XYZ file of C-alpha atoms in Angstrom:
301
model
C 141.786 107.954 106.072
C 142.854 104.651 107.715
C 140.178 102.169 106.720
C 140.650 100.334 110.021
C 139.068 103.398 111.625
C 135.792 102.505 109.848
C 135.775 99.088 111.464
C 136.458 100.610 114.873
C 133.846 103.301 114.330
C 131.270 100.667 113.358
C 131.975 98.701 116.540
C 131.787 101.811 118.725
C 128.521 103.054 117.196
C 126.939 99.625 117.334
C 127.819 98.906 120.974
C 127.933 102.452 122.429
C 130.748 101.098 124.588
C 134.559 101.330 124.424
C 134.900 98.090 126.373
C 132.518 96.014 124.236
C 133.914 97.475 121.009
C 137.421 96.487 122.160
C 136.215 92.951 122.931
C 134.607 92.670 119.514
C 137.813 93.726 117.737
C 140.068 91.703 120.087
C 141.988 94.707 121.334
C 142.358 96.494 124.676
C 140.071 99.118 126.091
C 142.905 101.720 126.306
C 143.711 101.120 122.636
C 140.034 101.556 121.689
C 139.909 104.775 123.770
C 142.826 106.118 121.754
C 141.063 105.119 118.525
C 137.915 106.915 119.694
C 139.980 110.026 120.398
C 141.433 109.834 116.902
C 137.980 109.435 115.359
C 136.761 112.470 117.274
C 139.641 114.542 115.816
C 139.070 113.259 112.280
C 135.294 113.799 112.310
C 135.213 116.903 114.480
C 132.520 115.449 116.715
C 132.623 113.732 120.152
C 130.558 110.791 118.752
C 129.951 109.151 122.131
C 129.393 111.226 125.284
C 129.018 110.258 128.915
C 125.487 110.053 130.323
C 125.640 108.675 133.850
C 127.523 105.365 133.680
C 126.899 104.871 130.003
C 127.931 106.412 126.662
C 125.284 107.776 124.319
C 125.700 108.700 120.634
C 125.616 112.263 119.418
C 123.263 113.307 116.613
C 126.227 113.085 114.224
C 126.974 109.555 115.390
C 123.354 108.515 114.787
C 123.591 109.886 111.247
C 126.765 107.912 110.586
C 125.690 104.594 112.160
C 123.924 103.034 109.176
C 126.279 104.357 106.530
C 129.356 103.130 108.415
C 127.795 99.713 109.072
C 126.897 99.351 105.404
C 130.412 100.289 104.261
C 132.011 97.798 106.600
C 129.658 95.009 105.582
C 130.194 95.745 101.907
C 133.940 95.616 102.458
C 133.691 92.317 104.236
C 131.454 90.879 101.520
C 133.893 92.027 98.866
C 136.785 90.214 100.548
C 134.856 87.065 101.494
C 134.799 84.167 99.032
C 131.264 83.317 97.954
C 131.700 79.603 97.690
C 128.830 77.227 98.217
C 128.250 75.807 101.686
C 127.575 72.242 102.668
C 124.502 72.433 104.915
C 125.349 69.015 106.308
C 128.322 70.426 108.243
C 126.607 73.669 109.296
C 126.197 74.028 113.068
C 124.269 77.143 113.753
C 121.076 78.595 115.253
C 118.727 80.822 113.252
C 115.934 82.982 114.643
C 113.004 83.115 112.214
C 110.263 85.610 112.980
C 106.904 84.899 111.367
C 103.205 85.318 112.026
C 100.990 82.347 112.802
C 99.435 82.307 109.334
C 102.875 81.856 107.758
C 104.104 79.343 110.311
C 100.985 77.213 109.836
C 102.087 76.492 106.289
C 105.854 76.889 106.584
C 106.967 75.411 109.908
C 106.439 71.701 109.171
C 108.070 71.542 105.722
C 110.895 73.870 106.841
C 111.682 71.716 109.886
C 111.655 68.577 107.768
C 113.963 70.104 105.155
C 116.396 71.490 107.721
C 116.560 68.185 109.606
C 117.223 66.337 106.341
C 119.768 68.800 104.908
C 121.381 70.372 107.970
C 120.936 68.310 111.141
C 123.294 70.630 112.996
C 121.027 73.666 112.467
C 118.608 74.782 115.172
C 115.608 76.909 114.276
C 114.038 79.328 116.792
C 110.598 80.475 115.607
C 109.627 83.823 117.062
C 106.219 85.577 116.928
C 105.860 88.707 114.813
C 105.661 90.954 117.861
C 109.223 92.272 117.731
C 109.930 95.611 116.022
C 111.098 94.555 112.571
C 114.052 96.784 111.775
C 115.466 96.975 115.319
C 115.237 93.181 115.848
C 116.963 92.480 112.548
C 119.621 95.103 113.181
C 120.648 93.883 116.653
C 120.577 90.196 115.746
C 117.549 89.075 117.749
C 116.011 88.008 114.445
C 117.911 86.553 111.489
C 115.058 86.344 108.977
C 111.564 87.799 109.076
C 108.952 86.029 106.934
C 105.462 87.245 106.169
C 103.856 90.525 105.185
C 106.790 92.919 105.381
C 105.353 96.354 106.209
C 108.589 98.139 107.128
C 110.677 99.287 104.166
C 113.823 101.263 105.028
C 117.536 101.410 104.150
C 118.446 99.152 107.065
C 116.370 96.247 105.790
C 116.778 94.065 102.711
C 113.366 92.836 101.537
C 112.670 90.115 99.008
C 109.168 89.462 97.750
C 108.588 85.722 97.376
C 104.923 84.986 96.596
C 101.515 86.604 96.587
C 98.408 85.123 98.204
C 94.792 85.951 97.523
C 92.136 86.610 100.150
C 89.233 84.174 100.569
C 86.274 83.920 102.900
C 86.202 81.269 105.617
C 83.121 79.838 107.346
C 81.972 76.749 109.178
C 80.916 73.931 106.842
C 77.254 74.268 107.864
C 77.123 78.063 107.618
C 73.925 79.302 105.917
C 75.992 81.528 103.640
C 77.340 78.481 101.873
C 73.964 77.049 100.935
C 73.666 79.323 97.909
C 75.753 81.640 95.725
C 77.659 84.187 97.804
C 76.559 87.605 96.539
C 77.759 90.995 97.705
C 74.472 91.484 99.555
C 74.597 88.141 101.348
C 78.263 88.567 102.135
C 77.707 92.054 103.619
C 74.746 90.839 105.684
C 76.709 88.124 107.448
C 78.383 88.602 110.842
C 82.087 89.197 110.340
C 85.265 88.569 112.318
C 88.296 90.672 111.424
C 91.929 89.602 111.819
C 94.162 92.513 112.842
C 97.217 92.747 115.062
C 96.302 96.373 115.804
C 92.615 95.812 116.408
C 91.534 97.648 113.247
C 88.024 96.633 112.154
C 88.057 98.388 108.773
C 90.088 97.414 105.769
C 90.005 96.813 101.990
C 86.798 94.768 102.254
C 84.938 97.756 103.732
C 86.312 100.024 100.991
C 85.057 97.673 98.275
C 81.673 97.226 99.952
C 81.280 100.992 100.127
C 81.512 101.129 96.348
C 78.393 98.947 96.302
C 76.692 101.170 98.854
C 76.945 98.511 101.546
C 78.522 98.069 104.976
C 79.202 95.002 107.086
C 78.949 94.312 110.785
C 82.325 93.390 112.316
C 81.427 91.651 115.543
C 84.988 91.434 116.828
C 88.655 91.605 115.914
C 91.314 89.050 116.853
C 95.095 89.377 116.484
C 95.866 86.081 114.731
C 94.470 83.903 112.007
C 94.608 80.808 114.218
C 92.354 82.470 116.799
C 89.980 83.543 114.030
C 89.679 80.015 112.623
C 88.762 78.512 115.968
C 86.264 81.320 116.625
C 84.632 80.850 113.194
C 84.514 77.084 113.758
C 82.294 77.473 116.784
C 79.993 80.269 115.580
C 78.047 81.765 112.720
C 80.826 84.248 111.978
C 82.793 84.472 108.758
C 86.331 85.840 108.340
C 88.789 86.622 105.534
C 92.025 84.710 105.246
C 94.918 84.027 102.883
C 94.054 81.134 100.567
C 97.397 79.386 100.404
C 98.507 80.041 103.989
C 95.257 78.773 105.518
C 94.728 75.831 103.151
C 96.098 73.038 105.313
C 94.278 74.181 108.458
C 90.716 74.329 107.090
C 89.809 70.639 106.600
C 90.923 69.594 110.061
C 88.816 72.332 111.647
C 85.731 71.551 109.618
C 85.898 74.906 107.813
C 85.167 75.756 104.196
C 86.572 78.465 101.936
C 84.453 80.551 99.609
C 85.199 83.236 97.070
C 84.536 86.776 98.316
C 82.510 88.545 95.572
C 84.753 91.623 95.670
C 88.031 92.510 93.902
C 90.512 92.515 96.801
C 94.256 93.270 96.725
C 96.602 90.325 96.963
C 98.827 89.804 99.989
C 102.561 89.917 99.335
C 104.582 87.401 101.335
C 108.297 88.048 101.528
C 111.450 87.887 103.620
C 113.442 90.617 105.336
C 116.964 90.526 106.792
C 119.748 92.880 107.762
C 122.204 93.673 104.937
C 125.110 92.321 106.965
C 123.751 88.816 106.369
C 123.328 89.120 102.616
C 126.687 87.532 101.741
C 126.700 85.025 104.573
C 126.585 81.578 102.981
C 124.637 79.885 105.780
C 122.068 82.679 105.927
C 121.777 82.594 102.119
C 121.163 78.822 102.205
C 118.271 79.272 104.683
C 116.766 82.159 102.684
C 116.781 80.112 99.502
C 115.270 77.142 101.329
C 112.404 79.242 102.747
C 111.755 80.883 99.381
C 111.718 77.501 97.636
C 109.250 76.011 100.135
C 106.885 79.007 99.923
C 107.027 78.945 96.134
C 106.273 75.243 95.992
C 103.325 75.712 98.319
C 101.973 78.547 96.184
C 102.361 76.488 93.014
C 100.573 73.557 94.664
C 97.700 75.846 95.638
C 97.448 77.205 92.123
C 97.327 73.696 90.667
């Protein structure tokens, strides 16, 4: 089989358009139409069929999309020199998707490092509201940083650090006047942080083992919202120790140890495999990983 057909097939399946695929490969639309006809004969499937004014993929095309993309990217990576890049001459924009709890700790040092090392690079920080795999696949997001909860063949995931869960309360909260026991912790009024509005979690499971429950007064979608709510009330909330560390003193909040064995939070990065061998992308990944690791080591010290 002509290997150039794989490149054409990848472009067709990624764009669902003969015209856009032709533009991507710097050829004419008639030539791409002839290539599509050849692919249909080779694979015994129409691949793209007319639906109104657009083309839609067949089930067979959907099955092939990821495998073909991966083969093409592997081929490009194989034939691309993996020399080091000078960040100082890099002129590029990167979209970094991260939740507020990660950005609170990462944004400032990452901006400082990028401005010092690669003044021609622009960072676009995006909220973690986009669908992970789809956003990475179509290029809306270059790197996702945070708790990566989507694991699939279309995403490369690298675990960077782990963070432990602590309790957070206002400095004058009555809970902090004495040792925080399971009973006193359960009796407090709680605020839960959940993007989906879920009130229950690992804390409730551990309290149940002690025959206790807690009262979750409300849920909020972000840690930042939770911190400001706790600051002005008698509520307490859980939070990641390292990722919330710099925000607590300025808000007049204190951390305390939750008297329960809770699972750690894994913080990592995710990206589309097509970017794995890209030298500029690799430089930014390593920079983010280094900054997160330094922050975690500083917290441990």
